[in-house]
PDB file of C-alpha atoms in Angstrom:
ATOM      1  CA  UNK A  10     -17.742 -17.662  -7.113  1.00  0.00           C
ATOM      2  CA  UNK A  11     -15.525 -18.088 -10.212  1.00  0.00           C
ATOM      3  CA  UNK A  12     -11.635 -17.176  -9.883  1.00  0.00           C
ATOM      4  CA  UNK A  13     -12.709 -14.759 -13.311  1.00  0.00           C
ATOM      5  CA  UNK A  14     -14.756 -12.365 -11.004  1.00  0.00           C
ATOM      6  CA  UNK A  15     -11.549 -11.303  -9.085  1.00  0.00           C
ATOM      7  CA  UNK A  16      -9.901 -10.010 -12.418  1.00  0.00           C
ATOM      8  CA  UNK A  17     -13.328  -8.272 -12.864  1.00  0.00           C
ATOM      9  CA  UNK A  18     -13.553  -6.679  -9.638  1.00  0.00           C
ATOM     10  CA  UNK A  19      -9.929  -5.120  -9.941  1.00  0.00           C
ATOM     11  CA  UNK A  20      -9.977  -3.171 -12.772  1.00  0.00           C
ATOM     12  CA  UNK A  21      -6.682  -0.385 -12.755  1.00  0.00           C
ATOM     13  CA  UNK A  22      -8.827   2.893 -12.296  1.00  0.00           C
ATOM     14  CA  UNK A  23      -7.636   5.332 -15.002  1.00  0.00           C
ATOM     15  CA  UNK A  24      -5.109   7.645 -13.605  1.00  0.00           C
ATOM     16  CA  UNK A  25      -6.955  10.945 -12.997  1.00  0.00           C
ATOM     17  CA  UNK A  26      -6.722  14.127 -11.194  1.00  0.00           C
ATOM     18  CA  UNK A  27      -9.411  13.030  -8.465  1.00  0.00           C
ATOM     19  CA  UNK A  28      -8.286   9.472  -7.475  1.00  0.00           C
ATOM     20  CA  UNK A  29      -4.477  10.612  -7.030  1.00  0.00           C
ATOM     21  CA  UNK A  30      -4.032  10.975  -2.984  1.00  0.00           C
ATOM     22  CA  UNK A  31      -1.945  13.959  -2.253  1.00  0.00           C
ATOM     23  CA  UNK A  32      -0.632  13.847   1.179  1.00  0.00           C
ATOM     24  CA  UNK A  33       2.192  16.298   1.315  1.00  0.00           C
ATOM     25  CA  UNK A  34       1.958  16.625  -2.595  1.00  0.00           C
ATOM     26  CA  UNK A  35      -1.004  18.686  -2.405  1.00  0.00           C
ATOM     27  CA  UNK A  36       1.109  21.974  -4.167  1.00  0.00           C
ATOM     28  CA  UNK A  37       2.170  20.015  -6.604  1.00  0.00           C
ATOM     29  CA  UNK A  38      -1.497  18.688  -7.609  1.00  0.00           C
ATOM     30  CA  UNK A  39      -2.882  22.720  -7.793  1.00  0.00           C
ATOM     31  CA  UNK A  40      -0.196  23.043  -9.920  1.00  0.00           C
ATOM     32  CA  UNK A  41      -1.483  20.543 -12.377  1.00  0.00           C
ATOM     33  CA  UNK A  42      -4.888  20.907 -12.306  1.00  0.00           C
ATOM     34  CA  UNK A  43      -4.347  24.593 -13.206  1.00  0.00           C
ATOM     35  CA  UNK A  44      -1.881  23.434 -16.344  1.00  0.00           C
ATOM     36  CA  UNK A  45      -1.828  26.967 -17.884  1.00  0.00           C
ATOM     37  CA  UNK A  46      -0.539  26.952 -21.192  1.00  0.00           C
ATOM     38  CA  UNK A  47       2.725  28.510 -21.317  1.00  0.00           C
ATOM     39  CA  UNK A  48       4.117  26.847 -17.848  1.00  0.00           C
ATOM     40  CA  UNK A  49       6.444  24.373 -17.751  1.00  0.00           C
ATOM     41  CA  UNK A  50       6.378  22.193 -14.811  1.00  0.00           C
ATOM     42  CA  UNK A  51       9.002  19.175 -13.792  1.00  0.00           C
ATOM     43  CA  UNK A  52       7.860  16.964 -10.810  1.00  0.00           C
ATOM     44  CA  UNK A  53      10.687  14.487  -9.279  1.00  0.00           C
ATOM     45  CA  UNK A  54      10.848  11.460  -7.123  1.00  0.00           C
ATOM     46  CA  UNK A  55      11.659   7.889  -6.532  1.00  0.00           C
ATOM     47  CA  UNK A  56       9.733   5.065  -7.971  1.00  0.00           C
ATOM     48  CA  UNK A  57       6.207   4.518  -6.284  1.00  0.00           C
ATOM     49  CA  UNK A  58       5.216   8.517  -5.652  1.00  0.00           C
ATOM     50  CA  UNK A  59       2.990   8.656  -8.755  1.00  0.00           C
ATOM     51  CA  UNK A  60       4.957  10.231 -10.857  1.00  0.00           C
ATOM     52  CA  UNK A  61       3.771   8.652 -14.114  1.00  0.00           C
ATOM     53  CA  UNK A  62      -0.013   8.479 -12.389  1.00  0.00           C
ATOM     54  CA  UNK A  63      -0.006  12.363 -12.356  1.00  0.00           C
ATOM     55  CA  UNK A  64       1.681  12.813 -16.392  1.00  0.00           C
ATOM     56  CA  UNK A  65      -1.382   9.997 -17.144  1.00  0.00           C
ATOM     57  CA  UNK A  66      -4.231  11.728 -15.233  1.00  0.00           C
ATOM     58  CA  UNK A  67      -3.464  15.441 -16.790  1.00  0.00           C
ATOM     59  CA  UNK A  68      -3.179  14.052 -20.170  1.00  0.00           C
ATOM     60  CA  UNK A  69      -6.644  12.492 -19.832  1.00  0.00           C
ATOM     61  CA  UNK A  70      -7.929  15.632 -18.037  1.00  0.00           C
ATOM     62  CA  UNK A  71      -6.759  17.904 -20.781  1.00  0.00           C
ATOM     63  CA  UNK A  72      -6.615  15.398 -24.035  1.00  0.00           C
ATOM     64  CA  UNK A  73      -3.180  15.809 -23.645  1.00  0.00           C
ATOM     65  CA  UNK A  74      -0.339  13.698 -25.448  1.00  0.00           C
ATOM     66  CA  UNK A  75       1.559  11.363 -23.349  1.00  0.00           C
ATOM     67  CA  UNK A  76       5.074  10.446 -24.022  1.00  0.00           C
ATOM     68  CA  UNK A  77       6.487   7.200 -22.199  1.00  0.00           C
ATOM     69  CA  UNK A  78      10.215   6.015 -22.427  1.00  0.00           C
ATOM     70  CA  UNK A  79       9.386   3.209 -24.224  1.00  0.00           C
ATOM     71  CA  UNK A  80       7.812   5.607 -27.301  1.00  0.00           C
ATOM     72  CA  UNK A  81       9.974   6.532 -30.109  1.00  0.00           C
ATOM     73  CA  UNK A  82      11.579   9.607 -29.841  1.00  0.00           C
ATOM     74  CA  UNK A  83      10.712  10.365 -33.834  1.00  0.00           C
ATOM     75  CA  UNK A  84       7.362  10.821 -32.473  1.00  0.00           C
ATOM     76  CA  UNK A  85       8.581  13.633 -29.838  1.00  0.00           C
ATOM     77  CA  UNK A  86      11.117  15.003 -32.594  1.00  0.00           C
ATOM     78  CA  UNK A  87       7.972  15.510 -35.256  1.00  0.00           C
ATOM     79  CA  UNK A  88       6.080  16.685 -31.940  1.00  0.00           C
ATOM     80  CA  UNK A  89       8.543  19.215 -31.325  1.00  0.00           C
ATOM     81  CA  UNK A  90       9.716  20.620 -35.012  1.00  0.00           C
ATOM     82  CA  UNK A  91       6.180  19.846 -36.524  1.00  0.00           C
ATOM     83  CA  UNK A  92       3.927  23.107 -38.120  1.00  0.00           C
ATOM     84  CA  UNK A  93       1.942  23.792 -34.858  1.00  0.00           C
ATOM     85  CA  UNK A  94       1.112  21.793 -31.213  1.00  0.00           C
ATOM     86  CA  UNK A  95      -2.507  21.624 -30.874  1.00  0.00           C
ATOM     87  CA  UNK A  96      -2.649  19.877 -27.669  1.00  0.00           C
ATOM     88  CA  UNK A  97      -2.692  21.817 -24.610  1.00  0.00           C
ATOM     89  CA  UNK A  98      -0.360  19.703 -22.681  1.00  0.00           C
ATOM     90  CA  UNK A  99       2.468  17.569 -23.631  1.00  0.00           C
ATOM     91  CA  UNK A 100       4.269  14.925 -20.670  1.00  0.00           C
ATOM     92  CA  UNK A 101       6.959  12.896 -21.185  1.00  0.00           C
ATOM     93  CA  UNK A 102       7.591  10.409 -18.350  1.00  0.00           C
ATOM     94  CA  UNK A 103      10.894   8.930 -17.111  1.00  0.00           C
ATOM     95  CA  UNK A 104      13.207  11.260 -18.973  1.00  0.00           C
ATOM     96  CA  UNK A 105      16.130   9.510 -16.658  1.00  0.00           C
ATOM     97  CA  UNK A 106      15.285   6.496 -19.621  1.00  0.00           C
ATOM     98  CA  UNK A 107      15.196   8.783 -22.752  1.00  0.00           C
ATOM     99  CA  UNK A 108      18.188   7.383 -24.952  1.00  0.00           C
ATOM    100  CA  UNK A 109      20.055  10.200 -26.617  1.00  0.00           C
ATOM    101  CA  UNK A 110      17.550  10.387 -29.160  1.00  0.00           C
ATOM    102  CA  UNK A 111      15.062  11.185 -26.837  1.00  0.00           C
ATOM    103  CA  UNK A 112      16.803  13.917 -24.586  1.00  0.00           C
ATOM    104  CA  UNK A 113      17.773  15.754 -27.945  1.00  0.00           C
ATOM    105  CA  UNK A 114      13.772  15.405 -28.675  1.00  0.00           C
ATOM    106  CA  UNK A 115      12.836  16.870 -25.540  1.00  0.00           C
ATOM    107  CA  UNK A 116      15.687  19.571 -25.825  1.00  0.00           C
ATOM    108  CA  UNK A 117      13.745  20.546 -29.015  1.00  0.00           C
ATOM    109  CA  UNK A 118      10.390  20.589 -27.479  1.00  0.00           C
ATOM    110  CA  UNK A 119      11.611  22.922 -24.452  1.00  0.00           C
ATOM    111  CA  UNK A 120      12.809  25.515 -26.897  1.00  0.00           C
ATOM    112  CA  UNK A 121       9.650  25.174 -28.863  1.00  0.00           C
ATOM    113  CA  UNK A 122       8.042  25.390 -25.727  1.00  0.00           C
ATOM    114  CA  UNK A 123      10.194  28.655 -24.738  1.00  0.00           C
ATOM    115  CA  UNK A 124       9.384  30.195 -28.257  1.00  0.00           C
ATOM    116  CA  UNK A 125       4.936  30.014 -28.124  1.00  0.00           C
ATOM    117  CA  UNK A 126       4.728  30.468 -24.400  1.00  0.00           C
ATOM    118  CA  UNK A 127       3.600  33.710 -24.632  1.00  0.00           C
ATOM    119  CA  UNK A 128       1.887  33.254 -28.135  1.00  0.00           C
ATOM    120  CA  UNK A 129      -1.647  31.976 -28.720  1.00  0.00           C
ATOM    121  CA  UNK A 130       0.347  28.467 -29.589  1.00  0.00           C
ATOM    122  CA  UNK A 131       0.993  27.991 -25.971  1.00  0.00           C
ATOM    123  CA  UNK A 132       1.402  24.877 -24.775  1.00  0.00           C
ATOM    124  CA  UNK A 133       1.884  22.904 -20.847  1.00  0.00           C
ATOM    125  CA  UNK A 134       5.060  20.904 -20.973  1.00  0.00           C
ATOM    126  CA  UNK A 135       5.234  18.408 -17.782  1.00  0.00           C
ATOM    127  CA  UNK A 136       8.151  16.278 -17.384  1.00  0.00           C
ATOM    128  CA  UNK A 137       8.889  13.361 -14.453  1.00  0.00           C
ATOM    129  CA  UNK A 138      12.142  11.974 -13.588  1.00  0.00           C
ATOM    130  CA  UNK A 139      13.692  10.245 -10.471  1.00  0.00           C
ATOM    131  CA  UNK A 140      15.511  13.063  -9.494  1.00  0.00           C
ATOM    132  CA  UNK A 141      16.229  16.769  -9.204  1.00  0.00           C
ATOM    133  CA  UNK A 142      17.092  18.570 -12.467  1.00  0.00           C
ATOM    134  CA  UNK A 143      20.355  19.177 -11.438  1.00  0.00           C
ATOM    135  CA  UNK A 144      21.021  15.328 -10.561  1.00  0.00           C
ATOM    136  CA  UNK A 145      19.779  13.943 -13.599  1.00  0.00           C
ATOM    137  CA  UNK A 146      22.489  12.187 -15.698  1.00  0.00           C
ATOM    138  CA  UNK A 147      21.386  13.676 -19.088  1.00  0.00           C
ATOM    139  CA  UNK A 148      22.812  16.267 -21.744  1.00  0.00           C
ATOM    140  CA  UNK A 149      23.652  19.159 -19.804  1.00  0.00           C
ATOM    141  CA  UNK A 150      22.119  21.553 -21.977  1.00  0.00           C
ATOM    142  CA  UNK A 151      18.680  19.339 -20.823  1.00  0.00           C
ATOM    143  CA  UNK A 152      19.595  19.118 -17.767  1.00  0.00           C
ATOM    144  CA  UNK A 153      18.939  23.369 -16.989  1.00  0.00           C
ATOM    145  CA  UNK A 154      15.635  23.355 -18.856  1.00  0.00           C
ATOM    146  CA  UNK A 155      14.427  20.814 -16.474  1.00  0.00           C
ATOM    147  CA  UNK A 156      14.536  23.533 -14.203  1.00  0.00           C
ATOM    148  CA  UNK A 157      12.924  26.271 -16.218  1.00  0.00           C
ATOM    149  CA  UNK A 158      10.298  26.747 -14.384  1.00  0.00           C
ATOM    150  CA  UNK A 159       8.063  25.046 -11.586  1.00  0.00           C
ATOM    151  CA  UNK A 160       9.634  22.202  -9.880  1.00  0.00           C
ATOM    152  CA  UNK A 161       7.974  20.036  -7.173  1.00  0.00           C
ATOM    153  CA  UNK A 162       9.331  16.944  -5.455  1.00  0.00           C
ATOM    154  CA  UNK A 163       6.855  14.218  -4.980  1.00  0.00           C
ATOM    155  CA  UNK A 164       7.000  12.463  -1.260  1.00  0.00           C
ATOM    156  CA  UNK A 165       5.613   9.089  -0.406  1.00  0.00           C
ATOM    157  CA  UNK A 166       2.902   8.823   1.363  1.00  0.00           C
ATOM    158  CA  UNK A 167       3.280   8.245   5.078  1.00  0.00           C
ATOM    159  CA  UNK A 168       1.376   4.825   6.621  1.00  0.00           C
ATOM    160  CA  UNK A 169      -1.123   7.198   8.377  1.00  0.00           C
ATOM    161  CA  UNK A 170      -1.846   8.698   5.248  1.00  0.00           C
ATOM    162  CA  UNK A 171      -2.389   5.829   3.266  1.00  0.00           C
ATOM    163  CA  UNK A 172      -4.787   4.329   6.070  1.00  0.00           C
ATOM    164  CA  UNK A 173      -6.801   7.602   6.041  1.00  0.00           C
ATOM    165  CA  UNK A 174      -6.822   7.403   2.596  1.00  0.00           C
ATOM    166  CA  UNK A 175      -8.191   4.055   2.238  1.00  0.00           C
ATOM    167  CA  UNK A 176     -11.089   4.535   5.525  1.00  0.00           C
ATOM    168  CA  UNK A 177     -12.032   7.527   3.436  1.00  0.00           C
ATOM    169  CA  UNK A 178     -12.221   5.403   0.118  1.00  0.00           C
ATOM    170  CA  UNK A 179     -14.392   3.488   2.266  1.00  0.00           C
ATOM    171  CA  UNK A 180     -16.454   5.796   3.507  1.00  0.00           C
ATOM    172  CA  UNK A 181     -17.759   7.472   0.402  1.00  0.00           C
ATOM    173  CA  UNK A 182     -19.325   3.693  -0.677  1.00  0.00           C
ATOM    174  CA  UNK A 183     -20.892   3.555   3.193  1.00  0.00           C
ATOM    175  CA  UNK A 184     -18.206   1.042   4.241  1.00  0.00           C
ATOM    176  CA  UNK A 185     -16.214   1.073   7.174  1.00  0.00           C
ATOM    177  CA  UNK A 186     -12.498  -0.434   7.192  1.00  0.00           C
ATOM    178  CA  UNK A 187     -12.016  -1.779  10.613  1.00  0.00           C
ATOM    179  CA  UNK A 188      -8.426  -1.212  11.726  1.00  0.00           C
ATOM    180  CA  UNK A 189      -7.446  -4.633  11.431  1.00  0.00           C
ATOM    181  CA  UNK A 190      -7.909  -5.036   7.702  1.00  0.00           C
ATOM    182  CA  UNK A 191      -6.194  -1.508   7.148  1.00  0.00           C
ATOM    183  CA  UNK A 192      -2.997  -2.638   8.818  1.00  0.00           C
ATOM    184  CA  UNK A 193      -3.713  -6.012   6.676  1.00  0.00           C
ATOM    185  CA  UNK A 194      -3.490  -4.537   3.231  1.00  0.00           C
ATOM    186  CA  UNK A 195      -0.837  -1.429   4.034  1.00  0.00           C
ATOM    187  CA  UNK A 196       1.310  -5.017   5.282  1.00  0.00           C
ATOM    188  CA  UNK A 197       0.712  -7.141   3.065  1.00  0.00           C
ATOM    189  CA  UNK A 198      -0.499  -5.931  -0.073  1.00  0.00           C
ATOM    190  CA  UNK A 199       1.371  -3.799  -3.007  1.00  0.00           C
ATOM    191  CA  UNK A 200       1.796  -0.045  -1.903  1.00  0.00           C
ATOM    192  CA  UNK A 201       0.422   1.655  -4.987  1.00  0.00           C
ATOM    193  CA  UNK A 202      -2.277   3.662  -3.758  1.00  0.00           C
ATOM    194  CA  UNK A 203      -4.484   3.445  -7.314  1.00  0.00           C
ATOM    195  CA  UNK A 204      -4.198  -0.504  -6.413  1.00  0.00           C
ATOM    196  CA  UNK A 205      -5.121  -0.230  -2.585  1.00  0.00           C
ATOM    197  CA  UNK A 206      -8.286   2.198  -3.969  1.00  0.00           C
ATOM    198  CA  UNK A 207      -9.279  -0.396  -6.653  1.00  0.00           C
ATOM    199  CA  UNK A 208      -8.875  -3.245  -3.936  1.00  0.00           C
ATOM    200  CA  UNK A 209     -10.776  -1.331  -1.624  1.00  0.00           C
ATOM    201  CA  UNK A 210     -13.598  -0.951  -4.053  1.00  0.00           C
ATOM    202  CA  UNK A 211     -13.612  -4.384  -5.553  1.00  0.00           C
ATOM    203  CA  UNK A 212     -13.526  -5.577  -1.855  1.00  0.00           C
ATOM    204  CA  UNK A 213     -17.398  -3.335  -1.397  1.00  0.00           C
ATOM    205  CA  UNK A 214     -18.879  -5.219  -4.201  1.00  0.00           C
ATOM    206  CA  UNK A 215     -17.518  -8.293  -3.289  1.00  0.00           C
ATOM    207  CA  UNK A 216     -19.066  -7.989   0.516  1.00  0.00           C
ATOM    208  CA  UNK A 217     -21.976  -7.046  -1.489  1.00  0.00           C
ATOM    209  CA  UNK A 218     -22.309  -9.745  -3.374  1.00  0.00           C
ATOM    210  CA  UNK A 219     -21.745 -12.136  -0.712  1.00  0.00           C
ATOM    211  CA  UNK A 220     -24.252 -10.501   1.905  1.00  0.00           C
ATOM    212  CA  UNK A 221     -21.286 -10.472   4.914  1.00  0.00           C
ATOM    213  CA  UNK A 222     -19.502  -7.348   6.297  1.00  0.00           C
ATOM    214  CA  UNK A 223     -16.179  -6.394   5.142  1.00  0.00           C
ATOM    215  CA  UNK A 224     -14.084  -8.202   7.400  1.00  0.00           C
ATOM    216  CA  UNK A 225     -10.330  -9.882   7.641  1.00  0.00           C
ATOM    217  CA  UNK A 226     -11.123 -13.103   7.177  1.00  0.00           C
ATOM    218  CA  UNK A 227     -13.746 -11.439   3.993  1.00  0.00           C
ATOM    219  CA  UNK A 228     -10.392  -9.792   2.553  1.00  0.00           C
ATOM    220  CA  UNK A 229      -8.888 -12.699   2.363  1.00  0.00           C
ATOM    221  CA  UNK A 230     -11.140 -14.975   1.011  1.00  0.00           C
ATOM    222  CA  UNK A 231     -12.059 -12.349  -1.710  1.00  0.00           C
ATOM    223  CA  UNK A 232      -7.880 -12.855  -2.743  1.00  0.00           C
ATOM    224  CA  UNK A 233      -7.496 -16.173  -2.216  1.00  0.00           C
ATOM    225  CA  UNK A 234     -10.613 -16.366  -4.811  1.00  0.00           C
ATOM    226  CA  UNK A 235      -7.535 -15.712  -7.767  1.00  0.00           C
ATOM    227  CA  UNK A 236      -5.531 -18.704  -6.453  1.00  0.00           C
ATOM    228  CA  UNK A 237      -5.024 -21.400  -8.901  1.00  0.00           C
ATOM    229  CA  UNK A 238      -7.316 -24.564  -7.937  1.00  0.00           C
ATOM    230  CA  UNK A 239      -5.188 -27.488  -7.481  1.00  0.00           C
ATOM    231  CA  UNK A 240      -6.347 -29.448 -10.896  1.00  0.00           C
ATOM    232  CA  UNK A 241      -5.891 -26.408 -12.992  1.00  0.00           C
ATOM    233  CA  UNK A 242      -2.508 -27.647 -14.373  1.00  0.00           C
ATOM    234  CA  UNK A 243      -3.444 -31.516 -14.695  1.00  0.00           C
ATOM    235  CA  UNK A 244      -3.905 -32.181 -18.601  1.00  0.00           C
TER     236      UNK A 244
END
């Protein structure tokens, strides 16, 4: 099989409501799927929860408009001081990385939040950072509208968790994970759980295509498929 097919069978799934695995975060996920305009809600954690997975997936539930750390806060400023906000929600990730420019952005866009919540210009504003809005090292006067409203801390998912997860994954394309390859990829592949789900599913196919059961020694051969043959970097 060509090394190509392994880039194929990986795709990154499109963050969505549906393929984010809750675990403990389950409140936190109502909360979001709801999204009522008007709300205002601030989710927290440290890297690898899925913070930026659940700002992504409401945006694309909702045609929202996503705001990463990297964008230019003009873009937020002219969002927030512009004529009227058509989109129903508005996220902006990693506000622990907003430059001063971009907290005095997002200060604007609370209080233009704050002034049409309760007008037929409503808007969701959702907002991630890596910790509590109290314990965020921005402008202070940020800082207290990042707890305006509802706040939820994101928790990792525990191993058992993840394993369920992934046998469930399995499940639903008639698939079984033996034990042996669970413990396999929660050891010794990346923790990201849209990864694990995209591995798992690239890892049906591939049994598919090969006419064997999924099985250890399968896993493996499906990854080492991506490994560089050994005349690849002759001239």
């Amino acid at each position: 099989m060509p090394r190509q097919l392994i880039l194929d069978l990986l795709p990154t799934p499109a963050p969505s409501l549906e393929n984010f695995v809750a675990g403990r975060n389950a409140p936190a996920l109502d909360a979001l799927r709801q999204c009522t305009p008007g709300r205002a809600i601030y989710v927290w954690g440290p890297q690898g929860v899925g913070r930026s997975h659940l700002l992504q997936a409401v945006c694309n539930a909702y045609e929202g408009i996503y705001h990463a750390p990297t964008s230019c806060a003009d873009q937020l400023h002219e969002l927030a001081t512009g004529d009227v906000i058509t989109a129903r929600v508005v996220a902006v990730d990693d506000v622990q990385l907003l430059d001063e420019a971009g907290q005095g952005a997002l200060f604007a866009l609370y209080n233009r939040w704050r002034e049409t919540a309760s007008t037929a210009h409503a808007f969701t504003i959702i907002v991630a950072g890596d910790h509590a809005p109290m314990a965020m090292e921005v402008r202070e006067d940020l800082r207290t509208r990042l707890g305006w409203d509802l706040v939820f801390r994101l928790e990792q998912l525990s191993d058992e968790e993840r394993a369920r997860a992934l046998a469930s994954r399995a499940a639903e394309r008639g698939q079984v994970l033996s034990s042996d390859v669970i413990t396999w990829l929660l050891t010794h592949h990346e923790r990201d759980m849209s990864r694990l789900t995209a591995l798992v599913d690239a890892l049906d196919r591939y049994s598919l295509a090969r006419h064997r059961p999924i099985t250890l020694p399968l896993l493996k051969d499906l990854l080492a498929t991506d490994q560089p043959e050994e005349n690849d970097s002759n001239p």
